[in-house]
């Protein structure tokens, strides 16, 4: 685990006035010579001008979010060392999605954070969903999940009737 791997704020655009929308689709948060991270506007809940300040603030928080992702992966017996953050997006509920791309194998890992009471909470890590606020005592067990309509979801508890 390599904490603070996105900790150099000089490699991010943190001034809202310096953010630029490219091709109407993406905002460069960290340039191609630096961390090469973009913000994808495709599914954003509002326009670029309304999100400028949010994107700049999020650039300042990327390191903290990545540290949470790495700690969760380690907690589950894995690692994120072969993944690099490439895309950040926002859904209609203002949940933050981070898309990691494999550096050795062509694969993707998407994570999702919910922000409440000023803090970010990891809610999705790859196929694992519904991660509790305090996941330190939580471990993923594939037996707790099932496939429904092409998605992996948590099994419903069996009724005691």
C-alpha positions as a Markdown table, in Angstrom:
| # | Residue | x | y | z |
|---|---|---|---|---|
| 1 | Unk | 0.0 | 0.0 | 0.0 |
| 2 | Unk | 1.4 | 3.4 | -1.0 |
| 3 | Unk | -0.5 | 6.1 | 0.9 |
| 4 | Unk | -0.5 | 9.7 | -0.4 |
| 5 | Unk | 0.4 | 8.7 | -3.9 |
| 6 | Unk | -1.8 | 11.6 | -5.1 |
| 7 | Unk | -0.6 | 13.9 | -2.4 |
| 8 | Unk | 1.3 | 16.6 | -4.5 |
| 9 | Unk | -1.4 | 19.3 | -4.8 |
| 10 | Unk | 0.9 | 21.1 | -7.3 |
| 11 | Unk | 0.0 | 18.4 | -9.8 |
| 12 | Unk | -3.7 | 19.2 | -9.6 |
| 13 | Unk | -5.7 | 22.2 | -10.8 |
| 14 | Unk | -7.2 | 23.5 | -7.6 |
| 15 | Unk | -8.1 | 27.0 | -8.7 |
| 16 | Unk | -11.7 | 26.9 | -10.1 |
| 17 | Unk | -10.9 | 29.7 | -12.6 |
| 18 | Unk | -8.1 | 27.6 | -14.2 |
| 19 | Unk | -10.3 | 24.6 | -14.9 |
| 20 | Unk | -11.2 | 24.2 | -18.6 |
| 21 | Unk | -13.9 | 22.1 | -20.2 |
| 22 | Unk | -12.5 | 20.1 | -23.1 |
| 23 | Unk | -14.7 | 19.0 | -26.0 |
| 24 | Unk | -17.8 | 19.5 | -23.8 |
| 25 | Unk | -17.0 | 16.2 | -22.0 |
| 26 | Unk | -14.0 | 16.3 | -19.7 |
| 27 | Unk | -12.2 | 18.6 | -17.3 |
| 28 | Unk | -8.5 | 18.1 | -16.7 |
| 29 | Unk | -7.9 | 17.8 | -12.9 |
| 30 | Unk | -4.3 | 16.8 | -13.2 |
| 31 | Unk | -2.4 | 17.1 | -16.5 |
| 32 | Unk | -1.0 | 14.4 | -18.7 |
| 33 | Unk | 2.5 | 15.0 | -17.5 |
| 34 | Unk | 1.4 | 14.7 | -13.9 |
| 35 | Unk | -1.2 | 12.2 | -12.6 |
| 36 | Unk | -3.4 | 12.3 | -15.7 |
| 37 | Unk | -6.8 | 12.5 | -14.0 |
| 38 | Unk | -9.9 | 13.8 | -15.7 |
| 39 | Unk | -13.4 | 14.7 | -14.5 |
| 40 | Unk | -16.0 | 13.2 | -16.8 |
| 41 | Unk | -19.0 | 15.6 | -17.3 |
| 42 | Unk | -21.2 | 13.1 | -19.3 |
| 43 | Unk | -23.5 | 12.1 | -16.4 |
| 44 | Unk | -22.9 | 15.1 | -14.2 |
| 45 | Unk | -26.1 | 16.4 | -12.5 |
| 46 | Unk | -25.5 | 20.0 | -13.7 |
| 47 | Unk | -23.3 | 22.0 | -16.0 |
| 48 | Unk | -19.6 | 22.8 | -15.9 |
| 49 | Unk | -20.0 | 26.3 | -14.5 |
| 50 | Unk | -22.0 | 25.1 | -11.6 |
| 51 | Unk | -19.5 | 22.4 | -10.8 |
| 52 | Unk | -16.3 | 24.4 | -11.2 |
| 53 | Unk | -15.8 | 25.0 | -7.4 |
| 54 | Unk | -16.8 | 21.4 | -6.6 |
| 55 | Unk | -14.3 | 19.9 | -9.1 |
| 56 | Unk | -11.5 | 22.2 | -7.7 |
| 57 | Unk | -12.3 | 21.1 | -4.1 |
| 58 | Unk | -12.5 | 17.5 | -5.2 |
| 59 | Unk | -9.0 | 17.8 | -6.7 |
| 60 | Unk | -7.8 | 18.8 | -3.2 |
| 61 | Unk | -9.5 | 15.7 | -1.7 |
| 62 | Unk | -8.4 | 13.0 | -4.3 |
| 63 | Unk | -5.4 | 11.9 | -2.1 |
| 64 | Unk | -7.7 | 11.3 | 0.9 |
| 65 | Unk | -10.2 | 9.4 | -1.2 |
| 66 | Unk | -7.5 | 7.2 | -2.8 |
| 67 | Unk | -6.0 | 6.5 | 0.7 |
| 68 | Unk | -9.5 | 5.2 | 1.8 |
| 69 | Unk | -9.6 | 3.0 | -1.4 |
| 70 | Unk | -6.2 | 1.6 | -0.7 |
| 71 | Unk | -7.0 | 0.9 | 3.0 |
| 72 | Unk | -10.2 | -0.9 | 2.0 |
| 73 | Unk | -8.4 | -3.0 | -0.6 |
| 74 | Unk | -5.7 | -3.9 | 2.0 |
| 75 | Unk | -8.5 | -4.7 | 4.6 |
| 76 | Unk | -10.0 | -7.1 | 2.1 |
| 77 | Unk | -6.6 | -8.8 | 1.5 |
| 78 | Unk | -5.9 | -7.0 | -1.8 |
| 79 | Unk | -3.9 | -4.1 | -3.2 |
| 80 | Unk | -4.4 | -1.2 | -5.5 |
| 81 | Unk | -0.7 | -0.9 | -6.5 |
| 82 | Unk | -1.4 | -2.1 | -10.0 |
| 83 | Unk | -4.2 | 0.4 | -10.5 |
| 84 | Unk | -4.0 | 4.2 | -11.2 |
| 85 | Unk | -6.8 | 6.6 | -10.9 |
| 86 | Unk | -7.9 | 7.9 | -14.3 |
| 87 | Unk | -11.4 | 9.3 | -14.2 |
| 88 | Unk | -13.6 | 11.0 | -11.7 |
| 89 | Unk | -17.3 | 11.4 | -12.2 |
| 90 | Unk | -20.4 | 12.5 | -10.3 |
| 91 | Unk | -23.8 | 10.9 | -10.5 |
| 92 | Unk | -27.2 | 12.6 | -10.2 |
| 93 | Unk | -27.1 | 12.2 | -6.4 |
| 94 | Unk | -23.7 | 13.8 | -6.2 |
| 95 | Unk | -22.0 | 10.6 | -5.3 |
| 96 | Unk | -18.3 | 10.6 | -6.4 |
| 97 | Unk | -17.2 | 7.8 | -8.6 |
| 98 | Unk | -13.5 | 7.0 | -9.1 |
| 99 | Unk | -12.4 | 4.8 | -12.0 |
| 100 | Unk | -9.1 | 3.1 | -11.7 |
| 101 | Unk | -7.4 | 1.4 | -14.6 |
| 102 | Unk | -5.0 | -1.6 | -14.3 |
| 103 | Unk | -1.4 | -0.8 | -15.1 |
| 104 | Unk | -0.3 | -4.4 | -15.8 |
| 105 | Unk | -3.6 | -6.0 | -16.9 |
| 106 | Unk | -6.3 | -4.2 | -18.9 |
| 107 | Unk | -9.0 | -4.0 | -16.3 |
| 108 | Unk | -11.0 | -1.4 | -14.4 |
| 109 | Unk | -12.1 | -1.0 | -10.8 |
| 110 | Unk | -14.8 | 1.5 | -10.0 |
| 111 | Unk | -15.4 | 2.8 | -6.5 |
| 112 | Unk | -18.1 | 5.1 | -5.3 |
| 113 | Unk | -18.2 | 7.5 | -2.3 |
| 114 | Unk | -21.3 | 9.1 | -0.7 |
| 115 | Unk | -20.7 | 12.5 | 1.0 |
| 116 | Unk | -22.7 | 13.1 | 4.1 |
| 117 | Unk | -22.2 | 15.4 | 7.1 |
| 118 | Unk | -19.0 | 16.7 | 5.3 |
| 119 | Unk | -17.3 | 13.3 | 5.1 |
| 120 | Unk | -16.9 | 10.8 | 2.3 |
| 121 | Unk | -18.0 | 7.2 | 2.9 |
| 122 | Unk | -17.0 | 4.4 | 0.6 |
| 123 | Unk | -20.1 | 2.7 | -0.6 |
| 124 | Unk | -18.9 | 0.6 | -3.6 |
| 125 | Unk | -15.6 | -1.1 | -4.3 |
| 126 | Unk | -15.6 | -3.0 | -7.6 |
| 127 | Unk | -18.4 | -5.6 | -7.2 |
| 128 | Unk | -18.9 | -5.0 | -3.5 |
| 129 | Unk | -21.8 | -2.7 | -2.7 |
| 130 | Unk | -23.5 | -1.4 | 0.4 |
| 131 | Unk | -20.3 | -0.9 | 2.3 |
| 132 | Unk | -21.2 | 0.3 | 5.9 |
| 133 | Unk | -19.9 | 3.6 | 7.3 |
| 134 | Unk | -17.5 | 1.8 | 9.5 |
| 135 | Unk | -16.2 | -1.1 | 7.4 |
| 136 | Unk | -13.3 | -2.0 | 9.7 |
| 137 | Unk | -15.3 | -5.0 | 11.1 |
| 138 | Unk | -16.9 | -5.7 | 7.7 |
| 139 | Unk | -15.4 | -8.4 | 5.4 |
| 140 | Unk | -16.7 | -9.3 | 2.0 |
| 141 | Unk | -17.8 | -12.9 | 1.6 |
| 142 | Unk | -18.8 | -14.0 | -1.9 |
| 143 | Unk | -21.4 | -16.3 | -0.3 |
| 144 | Unk | -23.3 | -13.1 | 0.8 |
| 145 | Unk | -23.8 | -12.1 | -2.8 |
| 146 | Unk | -25.7 | -13.4 | -5.8 |
| 147 | Unk | -26.3 | -12.5 | -9.4 |
| 148 | Unk | -29.6 | -10.8 | -10.3 |
| 149 | Unk | -30.3 | -9.4 | -13.8 |
| 150 | Unk | -26.6 | -9.4 | -14.6 |
| 151 | Unk | -25.5 | -7.5 | -11.5 |
| 152 | Unk | -23.9 | -8.8 | -8.3 |
| 153 | Unk | -26.1 | -7.9 | -5.3 |
| 154 | Unk | -26.2 | -8.7 | -1.6 |
| 155 | Unk | -28.3 | -11.7 | -0.8 |
| 156 | Unk | -31.6 | -11.0 | 1.0 |
| 157 | Unk | -31.8 | -12.6 | 4.4 |
| 158 | Unk | -33.8 | -15.7 | 4.5 |
| 159 | Unk | -37.1 | -15.3 | 6.3 |
| 160 | Unk | -37.6 | -17.2 | 9.6 |
| 161 | Unk | -41.2 | -18.1 | 8.7 |
